[in-house]
mmCIF file of C-alpha atoms in Angstrom:
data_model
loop_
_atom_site.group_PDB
_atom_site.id
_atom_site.type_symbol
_atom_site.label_atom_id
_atom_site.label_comp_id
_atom_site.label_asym_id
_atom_site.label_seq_id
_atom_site.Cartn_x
_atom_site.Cartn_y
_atom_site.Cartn_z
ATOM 1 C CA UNK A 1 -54.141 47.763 -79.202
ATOM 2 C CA UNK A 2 -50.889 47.662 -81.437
ATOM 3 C CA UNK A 3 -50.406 51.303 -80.152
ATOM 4 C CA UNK A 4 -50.601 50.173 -76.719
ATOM 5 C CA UNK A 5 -48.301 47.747 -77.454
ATOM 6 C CA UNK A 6 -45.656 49.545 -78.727
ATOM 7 C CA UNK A 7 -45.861 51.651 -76.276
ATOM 8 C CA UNK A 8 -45.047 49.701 -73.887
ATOM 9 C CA UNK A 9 -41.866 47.568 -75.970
ATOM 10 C CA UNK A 10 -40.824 51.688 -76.122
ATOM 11 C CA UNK A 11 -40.839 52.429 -72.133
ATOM 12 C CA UNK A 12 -39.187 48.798 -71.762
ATOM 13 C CA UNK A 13 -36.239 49.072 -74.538
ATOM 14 C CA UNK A 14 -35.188 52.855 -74.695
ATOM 15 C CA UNK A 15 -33.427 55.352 -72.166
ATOM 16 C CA UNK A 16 -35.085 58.627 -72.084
ATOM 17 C CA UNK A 17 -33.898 61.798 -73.454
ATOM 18 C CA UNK A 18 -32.375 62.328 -70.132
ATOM 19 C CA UNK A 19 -31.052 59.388 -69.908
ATOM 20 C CA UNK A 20 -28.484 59.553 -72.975
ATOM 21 C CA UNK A 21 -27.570 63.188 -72.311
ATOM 22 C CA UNK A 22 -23.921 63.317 -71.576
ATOM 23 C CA UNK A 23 -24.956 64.113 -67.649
ATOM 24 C CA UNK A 24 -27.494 61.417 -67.868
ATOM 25 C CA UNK A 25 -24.841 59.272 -68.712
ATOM 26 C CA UNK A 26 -21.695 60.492 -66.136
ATOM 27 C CA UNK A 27 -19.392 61.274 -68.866
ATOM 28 C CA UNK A 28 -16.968 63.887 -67.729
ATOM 29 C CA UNK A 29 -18.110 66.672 -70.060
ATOM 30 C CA UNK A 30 -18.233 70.639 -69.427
ATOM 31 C CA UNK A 31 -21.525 71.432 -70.923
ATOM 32 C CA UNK A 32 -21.069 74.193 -73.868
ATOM 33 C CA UNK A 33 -22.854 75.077 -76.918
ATOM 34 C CA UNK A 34 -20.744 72.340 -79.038
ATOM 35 C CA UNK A 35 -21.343 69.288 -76.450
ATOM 36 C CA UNK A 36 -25.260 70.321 -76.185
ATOM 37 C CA UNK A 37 -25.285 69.783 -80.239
ATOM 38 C CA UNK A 38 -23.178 66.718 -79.877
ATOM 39 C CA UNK A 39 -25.658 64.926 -77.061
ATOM 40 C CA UNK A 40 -28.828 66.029 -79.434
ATOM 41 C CA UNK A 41 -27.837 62.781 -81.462
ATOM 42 C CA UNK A 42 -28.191 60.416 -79.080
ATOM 43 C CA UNK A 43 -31.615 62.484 -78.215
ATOM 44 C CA UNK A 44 -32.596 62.030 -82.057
ATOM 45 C CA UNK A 45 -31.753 58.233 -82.318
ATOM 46 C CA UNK A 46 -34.148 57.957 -79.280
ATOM 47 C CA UNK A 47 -36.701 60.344 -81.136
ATOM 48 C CA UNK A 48 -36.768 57.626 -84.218
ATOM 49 C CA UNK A 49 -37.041 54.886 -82.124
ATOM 50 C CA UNK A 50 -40.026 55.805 -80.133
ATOM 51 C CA UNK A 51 -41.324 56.695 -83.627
ATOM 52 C CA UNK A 52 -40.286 53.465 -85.207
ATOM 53 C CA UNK A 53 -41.977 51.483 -82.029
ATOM 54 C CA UNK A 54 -45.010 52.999 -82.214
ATOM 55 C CA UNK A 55 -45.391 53.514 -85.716
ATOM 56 C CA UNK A 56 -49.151 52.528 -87.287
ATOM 57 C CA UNK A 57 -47.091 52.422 -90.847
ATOM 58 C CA UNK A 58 -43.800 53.190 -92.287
ATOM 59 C CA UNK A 59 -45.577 56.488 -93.809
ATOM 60 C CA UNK A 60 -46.522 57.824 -90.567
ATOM 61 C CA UNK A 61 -42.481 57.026 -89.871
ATOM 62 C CA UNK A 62 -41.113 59.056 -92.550
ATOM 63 C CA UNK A 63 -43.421 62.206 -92.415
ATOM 64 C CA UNK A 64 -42.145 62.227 -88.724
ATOM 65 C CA UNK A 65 -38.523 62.342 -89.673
ATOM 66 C CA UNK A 66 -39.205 64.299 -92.755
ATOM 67 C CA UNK A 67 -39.650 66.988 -90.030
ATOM 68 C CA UNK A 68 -35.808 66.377 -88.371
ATOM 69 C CA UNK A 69 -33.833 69.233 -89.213
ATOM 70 C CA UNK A 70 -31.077 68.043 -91.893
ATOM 71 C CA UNK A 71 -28.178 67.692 -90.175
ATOM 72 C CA UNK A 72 -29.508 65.507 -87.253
ATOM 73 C CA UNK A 73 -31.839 63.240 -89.884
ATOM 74 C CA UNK A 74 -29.641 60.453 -90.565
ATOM 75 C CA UNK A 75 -29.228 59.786 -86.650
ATOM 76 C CA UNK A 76 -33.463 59.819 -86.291
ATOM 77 C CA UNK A 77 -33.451 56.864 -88.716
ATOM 78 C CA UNK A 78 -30.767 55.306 -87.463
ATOM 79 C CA UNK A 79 -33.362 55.024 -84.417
ATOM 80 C CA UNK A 80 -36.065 54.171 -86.405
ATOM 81 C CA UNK A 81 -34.013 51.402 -88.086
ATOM 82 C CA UNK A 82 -33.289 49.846 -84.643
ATOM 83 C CA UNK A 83 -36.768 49.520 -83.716
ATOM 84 C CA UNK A 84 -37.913 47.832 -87.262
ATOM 85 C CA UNK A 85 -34.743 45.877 -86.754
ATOM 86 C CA UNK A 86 -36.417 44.482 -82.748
ATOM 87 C CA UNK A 87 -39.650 43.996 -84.270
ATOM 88 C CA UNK A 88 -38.726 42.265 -87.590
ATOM 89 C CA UNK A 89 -36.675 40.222 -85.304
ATOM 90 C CA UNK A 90 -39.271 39.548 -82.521
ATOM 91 C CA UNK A 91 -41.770 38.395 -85.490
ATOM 92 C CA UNK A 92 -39.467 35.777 -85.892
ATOM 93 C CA UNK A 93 -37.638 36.872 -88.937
ATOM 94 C CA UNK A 94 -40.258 37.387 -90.835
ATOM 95 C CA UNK A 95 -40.957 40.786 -91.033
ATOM 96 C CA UNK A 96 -40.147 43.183 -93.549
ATOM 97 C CA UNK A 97 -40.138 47.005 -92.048
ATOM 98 C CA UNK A 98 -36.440 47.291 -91.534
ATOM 99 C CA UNK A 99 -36.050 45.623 -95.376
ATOM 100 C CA UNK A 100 -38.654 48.591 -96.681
ATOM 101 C CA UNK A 101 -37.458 51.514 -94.390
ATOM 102 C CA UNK A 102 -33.924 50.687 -95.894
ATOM 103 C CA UNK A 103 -34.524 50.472 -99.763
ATOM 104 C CA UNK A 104 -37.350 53.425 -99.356
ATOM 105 C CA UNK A 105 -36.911 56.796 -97.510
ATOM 106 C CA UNK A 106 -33.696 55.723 -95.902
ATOM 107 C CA UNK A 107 -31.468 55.192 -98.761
ATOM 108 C CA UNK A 108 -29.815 58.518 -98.222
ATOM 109 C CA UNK A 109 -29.221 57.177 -94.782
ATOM 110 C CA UNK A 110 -27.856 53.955 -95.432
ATOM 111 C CA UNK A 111 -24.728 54.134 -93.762
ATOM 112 C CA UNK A 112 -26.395 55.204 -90.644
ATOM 113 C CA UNK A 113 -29.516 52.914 -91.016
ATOM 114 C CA UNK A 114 -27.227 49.797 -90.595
ATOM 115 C CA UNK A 115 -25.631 51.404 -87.428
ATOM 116 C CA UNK A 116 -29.403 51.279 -86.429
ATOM 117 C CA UNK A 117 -29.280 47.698 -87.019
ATOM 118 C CA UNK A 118 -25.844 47.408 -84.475
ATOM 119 C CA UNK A 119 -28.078 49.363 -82.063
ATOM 120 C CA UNK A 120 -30.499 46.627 -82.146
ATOM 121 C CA UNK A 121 -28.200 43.596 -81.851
ATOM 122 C CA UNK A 122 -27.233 44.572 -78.469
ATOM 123 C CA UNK A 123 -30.475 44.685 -77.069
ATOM 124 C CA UNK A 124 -31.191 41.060 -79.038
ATOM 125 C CA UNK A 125 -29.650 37.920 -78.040
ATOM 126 C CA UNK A 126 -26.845 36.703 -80.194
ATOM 127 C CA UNK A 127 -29.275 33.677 -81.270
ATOM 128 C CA UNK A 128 -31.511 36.646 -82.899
ATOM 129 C CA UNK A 129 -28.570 38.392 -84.880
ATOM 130 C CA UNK A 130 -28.715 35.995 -87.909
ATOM 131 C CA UNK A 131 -32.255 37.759 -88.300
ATOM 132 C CA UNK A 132 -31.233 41.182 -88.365
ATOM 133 C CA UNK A 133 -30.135 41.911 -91.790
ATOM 134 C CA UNK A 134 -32.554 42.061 -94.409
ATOM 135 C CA UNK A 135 -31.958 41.388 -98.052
ATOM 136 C CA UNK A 136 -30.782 44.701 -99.247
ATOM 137 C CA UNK A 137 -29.928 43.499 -102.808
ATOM 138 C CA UNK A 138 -29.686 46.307 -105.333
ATOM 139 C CA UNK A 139 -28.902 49.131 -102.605
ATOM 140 C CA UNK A 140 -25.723 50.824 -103.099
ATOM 141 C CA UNK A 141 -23.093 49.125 -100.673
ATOM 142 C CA UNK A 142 -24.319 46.463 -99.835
ATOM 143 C CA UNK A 143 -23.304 43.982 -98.263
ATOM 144 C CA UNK A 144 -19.812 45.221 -98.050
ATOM 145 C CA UNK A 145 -21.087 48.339 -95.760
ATOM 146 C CA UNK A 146 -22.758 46.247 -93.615
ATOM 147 C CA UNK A 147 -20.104 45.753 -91.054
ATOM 148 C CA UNK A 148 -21.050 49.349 -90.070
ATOM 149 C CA UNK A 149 -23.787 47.437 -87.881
ATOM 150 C CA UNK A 150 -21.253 45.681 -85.755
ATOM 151 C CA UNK A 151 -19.534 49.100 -86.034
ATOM 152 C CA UNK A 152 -22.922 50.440 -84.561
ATOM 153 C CA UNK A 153 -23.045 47.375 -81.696
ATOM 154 C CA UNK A 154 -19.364 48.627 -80.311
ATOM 155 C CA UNK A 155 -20.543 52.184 -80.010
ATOM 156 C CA UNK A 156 -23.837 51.298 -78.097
ATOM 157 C CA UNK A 157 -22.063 48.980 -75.911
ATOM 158 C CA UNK A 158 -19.116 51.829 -75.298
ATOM 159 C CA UNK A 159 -21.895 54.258 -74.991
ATOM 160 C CA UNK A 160 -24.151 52.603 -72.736
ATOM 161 C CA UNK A 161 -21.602 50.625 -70.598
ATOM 162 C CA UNK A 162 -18.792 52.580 -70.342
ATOM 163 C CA UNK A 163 -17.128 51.306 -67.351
ATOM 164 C CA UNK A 164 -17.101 47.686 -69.010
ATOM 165 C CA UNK A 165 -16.168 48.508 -73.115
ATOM 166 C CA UNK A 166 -13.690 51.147 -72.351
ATOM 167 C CA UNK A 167 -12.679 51.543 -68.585
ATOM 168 C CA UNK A 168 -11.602 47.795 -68.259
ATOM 169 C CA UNK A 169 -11.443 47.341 -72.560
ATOM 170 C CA UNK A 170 -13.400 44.185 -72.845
ATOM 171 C CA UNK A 171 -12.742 42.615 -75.981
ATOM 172 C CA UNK A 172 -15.975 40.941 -77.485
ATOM 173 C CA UNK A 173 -16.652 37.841 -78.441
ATOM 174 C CA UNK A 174 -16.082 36.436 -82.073
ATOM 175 C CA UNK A 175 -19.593 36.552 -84.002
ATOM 176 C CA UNK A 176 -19.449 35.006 -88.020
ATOM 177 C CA UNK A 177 -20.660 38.490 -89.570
ATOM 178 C CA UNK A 178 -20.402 37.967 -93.084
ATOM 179 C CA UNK A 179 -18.470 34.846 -92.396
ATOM 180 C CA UNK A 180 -15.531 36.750 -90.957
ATOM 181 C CA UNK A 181 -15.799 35.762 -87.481
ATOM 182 C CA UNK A 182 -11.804 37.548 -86.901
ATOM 183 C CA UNK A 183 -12.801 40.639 -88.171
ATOM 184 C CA UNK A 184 -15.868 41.140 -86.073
ATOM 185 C CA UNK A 185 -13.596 42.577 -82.725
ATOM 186 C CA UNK A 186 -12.300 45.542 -85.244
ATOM 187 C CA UNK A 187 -15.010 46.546 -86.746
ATOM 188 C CA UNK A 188 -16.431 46.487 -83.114
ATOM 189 C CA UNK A 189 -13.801 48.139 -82.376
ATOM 190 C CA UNK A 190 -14.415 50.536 -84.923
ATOM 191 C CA UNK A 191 -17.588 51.909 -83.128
ATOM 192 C CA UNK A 192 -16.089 52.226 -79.760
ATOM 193 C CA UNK A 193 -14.013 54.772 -81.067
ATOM 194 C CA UNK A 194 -16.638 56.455 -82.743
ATOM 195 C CA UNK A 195 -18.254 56.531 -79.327
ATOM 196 C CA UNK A 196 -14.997 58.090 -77.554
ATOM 197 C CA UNK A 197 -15.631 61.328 -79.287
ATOM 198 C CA UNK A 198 -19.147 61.204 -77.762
ATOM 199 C CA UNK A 199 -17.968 60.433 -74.005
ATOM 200 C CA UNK A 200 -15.462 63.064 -74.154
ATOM 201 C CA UNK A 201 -17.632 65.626 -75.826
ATOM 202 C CA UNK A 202 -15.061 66.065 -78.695
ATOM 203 C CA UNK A 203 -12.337 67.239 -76.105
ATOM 204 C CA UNK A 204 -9.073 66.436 -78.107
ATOM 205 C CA UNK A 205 -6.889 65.785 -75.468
ATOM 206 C CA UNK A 206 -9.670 63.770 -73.384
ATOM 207 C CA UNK A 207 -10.319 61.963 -76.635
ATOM 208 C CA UNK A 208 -6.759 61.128 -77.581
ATOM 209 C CA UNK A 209 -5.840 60.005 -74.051
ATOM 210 C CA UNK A 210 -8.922 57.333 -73.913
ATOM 211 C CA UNK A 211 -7.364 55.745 -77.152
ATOM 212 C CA UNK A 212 -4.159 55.750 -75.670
ATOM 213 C CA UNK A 213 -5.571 53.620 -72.305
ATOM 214 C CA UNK A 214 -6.412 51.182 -74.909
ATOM 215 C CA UNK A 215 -3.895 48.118 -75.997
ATOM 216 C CA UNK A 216 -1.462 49.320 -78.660
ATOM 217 C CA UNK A 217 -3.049 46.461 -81.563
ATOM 218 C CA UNK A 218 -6.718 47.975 -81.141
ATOM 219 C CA UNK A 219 -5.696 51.854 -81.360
ATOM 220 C CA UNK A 220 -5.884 52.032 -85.310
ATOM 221 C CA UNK A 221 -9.336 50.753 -85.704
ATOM 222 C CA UNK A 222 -10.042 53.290 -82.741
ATOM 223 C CA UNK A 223 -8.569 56.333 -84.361
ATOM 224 C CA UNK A 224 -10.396 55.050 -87.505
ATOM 225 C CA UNK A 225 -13.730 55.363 -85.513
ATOM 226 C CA UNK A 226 -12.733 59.020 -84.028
ATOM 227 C CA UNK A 227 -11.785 60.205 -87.371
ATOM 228 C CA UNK A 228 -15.656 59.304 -88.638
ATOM 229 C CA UNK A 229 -17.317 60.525 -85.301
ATOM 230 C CA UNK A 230 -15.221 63.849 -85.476
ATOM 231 C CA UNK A 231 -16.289 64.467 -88.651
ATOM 232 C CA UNK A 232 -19.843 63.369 -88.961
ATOM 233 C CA UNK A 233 -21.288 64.390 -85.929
ATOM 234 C CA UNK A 234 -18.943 67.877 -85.736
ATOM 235 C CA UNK A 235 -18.395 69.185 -82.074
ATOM 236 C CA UNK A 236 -14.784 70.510 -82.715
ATOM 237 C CA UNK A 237 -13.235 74.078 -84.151
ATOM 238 C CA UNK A 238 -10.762 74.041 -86.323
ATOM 239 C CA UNK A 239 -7.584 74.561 -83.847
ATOM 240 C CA UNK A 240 -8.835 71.223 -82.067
ATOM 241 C CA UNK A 241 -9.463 69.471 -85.202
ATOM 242 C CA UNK A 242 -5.602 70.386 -86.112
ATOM 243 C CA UNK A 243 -4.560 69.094 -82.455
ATOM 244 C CA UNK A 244 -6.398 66.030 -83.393
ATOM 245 C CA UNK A 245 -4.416 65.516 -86.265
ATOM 246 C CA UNK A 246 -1.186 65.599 -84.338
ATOM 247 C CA UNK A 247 -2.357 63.437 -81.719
ATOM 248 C CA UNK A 248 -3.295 60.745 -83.958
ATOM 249 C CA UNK A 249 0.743 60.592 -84.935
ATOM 250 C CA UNK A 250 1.046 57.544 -86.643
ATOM 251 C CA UNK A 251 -2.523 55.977 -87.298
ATOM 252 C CA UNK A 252 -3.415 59.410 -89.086
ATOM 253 C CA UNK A 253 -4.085 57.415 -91.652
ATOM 254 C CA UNK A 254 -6.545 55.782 -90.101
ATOM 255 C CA UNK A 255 -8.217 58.692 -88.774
ATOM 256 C CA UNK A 256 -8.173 60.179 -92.239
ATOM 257 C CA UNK A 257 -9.897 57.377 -93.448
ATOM 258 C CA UNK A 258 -12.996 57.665 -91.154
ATOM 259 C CA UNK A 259 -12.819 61.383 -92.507
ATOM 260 C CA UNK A 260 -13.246 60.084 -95.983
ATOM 261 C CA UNK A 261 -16.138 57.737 -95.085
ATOM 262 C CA UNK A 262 -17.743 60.354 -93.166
ATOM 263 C CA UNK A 263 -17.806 62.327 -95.883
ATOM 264 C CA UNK A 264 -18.728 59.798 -97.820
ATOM 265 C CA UNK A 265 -21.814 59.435 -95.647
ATOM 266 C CA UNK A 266 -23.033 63.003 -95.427
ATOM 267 C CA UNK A 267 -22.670 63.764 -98.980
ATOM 268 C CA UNK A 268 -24.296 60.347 -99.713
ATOM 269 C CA UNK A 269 -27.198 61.863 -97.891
ATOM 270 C CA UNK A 270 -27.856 65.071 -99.405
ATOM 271 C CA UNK A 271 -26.306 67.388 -96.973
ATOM 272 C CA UNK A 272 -23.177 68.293 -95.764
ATOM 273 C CA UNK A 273 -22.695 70.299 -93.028
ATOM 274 C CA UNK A 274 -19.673 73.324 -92.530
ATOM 275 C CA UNK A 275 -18.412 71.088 -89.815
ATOM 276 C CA UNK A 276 -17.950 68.104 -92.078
ATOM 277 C CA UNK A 277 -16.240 70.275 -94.880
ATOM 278 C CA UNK A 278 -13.558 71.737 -92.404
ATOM 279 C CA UNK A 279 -12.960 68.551 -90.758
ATOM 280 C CA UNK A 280 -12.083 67.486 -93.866
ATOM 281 C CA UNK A 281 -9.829 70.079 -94.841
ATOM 282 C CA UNK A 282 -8.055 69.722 -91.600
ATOM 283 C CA UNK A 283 -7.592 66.185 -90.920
ATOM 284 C CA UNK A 284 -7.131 65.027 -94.770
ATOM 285 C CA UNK A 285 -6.126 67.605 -96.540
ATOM 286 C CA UNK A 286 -9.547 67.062 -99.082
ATOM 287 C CA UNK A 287 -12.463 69.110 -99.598
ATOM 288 C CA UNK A 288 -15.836 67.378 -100.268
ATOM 289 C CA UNK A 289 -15.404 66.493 -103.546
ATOM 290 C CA UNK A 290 -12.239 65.152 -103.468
ATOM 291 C CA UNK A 291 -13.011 63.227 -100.528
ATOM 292 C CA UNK A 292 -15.611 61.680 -102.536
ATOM 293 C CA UNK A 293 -13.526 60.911 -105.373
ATOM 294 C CA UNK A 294 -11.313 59.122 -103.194
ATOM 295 C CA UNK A 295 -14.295 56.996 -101.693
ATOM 296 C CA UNK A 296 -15.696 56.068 -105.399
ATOM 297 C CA UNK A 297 -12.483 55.592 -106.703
ATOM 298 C CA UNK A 298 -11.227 53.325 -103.808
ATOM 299 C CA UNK A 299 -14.853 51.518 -104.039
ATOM 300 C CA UNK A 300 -14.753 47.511 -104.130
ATOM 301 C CA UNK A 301 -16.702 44.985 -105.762
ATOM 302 C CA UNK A 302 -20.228 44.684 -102.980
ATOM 303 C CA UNK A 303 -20.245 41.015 -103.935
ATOM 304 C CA UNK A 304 -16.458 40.194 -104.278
ATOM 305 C CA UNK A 305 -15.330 37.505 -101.804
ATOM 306 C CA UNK A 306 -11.528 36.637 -100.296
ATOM 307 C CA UNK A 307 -9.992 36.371 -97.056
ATOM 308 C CA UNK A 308 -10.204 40.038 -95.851
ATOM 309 C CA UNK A 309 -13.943 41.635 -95.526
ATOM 310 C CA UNK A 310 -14.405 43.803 -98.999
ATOM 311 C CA UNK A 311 -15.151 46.492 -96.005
ATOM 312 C CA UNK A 312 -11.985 45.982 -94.991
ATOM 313 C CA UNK A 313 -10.729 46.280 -98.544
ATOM 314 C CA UNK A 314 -11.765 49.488 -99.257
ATOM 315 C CA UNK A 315 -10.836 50.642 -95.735
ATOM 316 C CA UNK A 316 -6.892 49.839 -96.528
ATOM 317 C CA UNK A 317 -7.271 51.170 -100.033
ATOM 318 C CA UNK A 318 -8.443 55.012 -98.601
ATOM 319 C CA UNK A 319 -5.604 54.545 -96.142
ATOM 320 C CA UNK A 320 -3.004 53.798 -98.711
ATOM 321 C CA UNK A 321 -3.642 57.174 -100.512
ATOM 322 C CA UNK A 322 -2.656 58.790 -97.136
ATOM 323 C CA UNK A 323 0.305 56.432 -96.339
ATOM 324 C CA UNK A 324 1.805 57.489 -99.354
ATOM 325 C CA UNK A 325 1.492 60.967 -98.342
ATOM 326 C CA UNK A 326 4.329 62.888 -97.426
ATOM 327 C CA UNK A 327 2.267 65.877 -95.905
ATOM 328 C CA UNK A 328 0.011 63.885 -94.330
ATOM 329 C CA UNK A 329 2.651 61.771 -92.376
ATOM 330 C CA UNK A 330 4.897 65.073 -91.963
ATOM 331 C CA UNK A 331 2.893 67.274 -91.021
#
């Protein structure tokens, strides 16, 4: 019976494969080689969720994505994370398989699994969302990488409702993440530039001119989000990645910075793919382990408090490195 029932919260709460492919979606993408590998991640978030739904246990869960391939692994629990995140939350609160996937087999993917936890909020209602986030105490990050969950929200709601989140630019609603109710809009923001890269299958000047449609106060978090997206997920050569630089003109320091976290991310993980190391290289100037460096060394106190978001903290810190940067603001 608990099968049956999951089966059926999976054919009411997730899209088919078809559904999130870029054609599924109308984005207007050319289909190549590098936007079919792009559109697989949406197709493995949807793979761990329908896992995560129908799961008997959390073992059964992690032999399945023990089985993704490497690079797309991190997205298949970011799926799986989403649908621990609806049932925890439908049980009230008072379940604990988003809380166990997160300080078991997904602590590689932390960083993604809390986008998993965005993906969820916007199919919760906003009443809900003070349920989502388990106590993570002792895993790396946290809470200060938490906001990467509202990060996650922006880019599901760009993703899956284009027309309102970047055609006519809605701005969301404050929500008191983390008690910083101002913040929540950028960090939103955040994801719907991640999501950008997605709806213009990693075309530079596509990408570039969607940020630009955007109002002139919102484009750094944006290029922040591109720069991560770009990076992470891949989809772009190197002679695009070096247009990308250029077209980021003066918030390259913000799209450097969601290169560093990226990195940050994959190596975090266990493996780092050749499109992560040339992005890198390209849009930073870094290779992998400097790009590290700069993370750990930039890192801020998980439990510190003040008026900016420790998130936030570190953010401006990995930007001031590239601010002070001759080559990078030159070049």
């Amino acid at each position: 019976m608990a099968t049956l029932f999951g089966s059926l919260r999976r054919l009411l709460m997730t899209p088919s494969l078809a559904e999130v492919s870029f054609e599924g979606r109308g984005f207007p993408v050319t289909p190549s080689d590098a936007t079919r590998r792009l559109e697989a991640i949406p197709q493995a978030v949807i793979c761990g969720f329908e896992w995560g739904i129908d799961a008997r246990d959390q073992w059964e869960v992690e032999r399945r994505l023990s089985m993704v391939d490497p690079e797309q692994r991190g997205f298949a629990y970011e799926g799986a994370t989403m649908a621990f995140t609806i049932l925890d939350a439908m049980a009230g609160g008072r379940g604990h398989r988003t809380r166990d996937l997160l300080l078991g087999p997904g602590q590689p993917h932390i960083f993604l699994t809390y986008i998993g936890i965005g993906f969820a909020m916007a199919r919760l209602p906003r009443p809900l969302w003070k349920k989502v986030m388990p106590d993570l105490g002792g895993s790396a990050y946290y809470p200060t990488m938490s906001w990467l969950a509202v990060d996650g929200y922006g880019f599901d709601r760009a993703y899956f409702d284009t027309r309102r989140w970047v055609d006519e630019q809605r701005v969301p609603a404050s929500y008191p993440w983390e008690g910083s109710p101002d913040y929540f809009p950028r960090a939103v923001d955040q994801g719907i530039g991640r999501a950008l890269w997605f709806i213009h299958g990693g075309q530079v000047p596509d990408v570039a001119s969607a940020v630009g449609r955007f109002a002139g106060h919102r484009q750094a978090d944006l290029w922040s989000g591109v720069g991560l997206a770009s990076t992470f997920a891949g989809g772009a050569g190197t002679e695009a990645l070096a247009t990308l630089r250029r077209e980021a003109g003066e918030h390259r320091a913000e799209l450097a910075q969601g290169v560093v976290f990226a990195v940050k991310a994959r190596d975090f993980s266990g493996f780092v793919p050749p499109h992560t190391e040339a992005a890198a290289a390209v849009l930073a100037d870094l290779s992998i382990e400097n790009a590290v460096a700069l993370a750990d060394d930039t890192a801020v106190d998980p439990h510190g408090s003040g008026p900016v978001p420790q998130y936030e903290l570190w953010r401006s810190r990995i930007r001031s490195h590239f601010t002070s940067s001759a080559d990078l603001l030159l070049s």
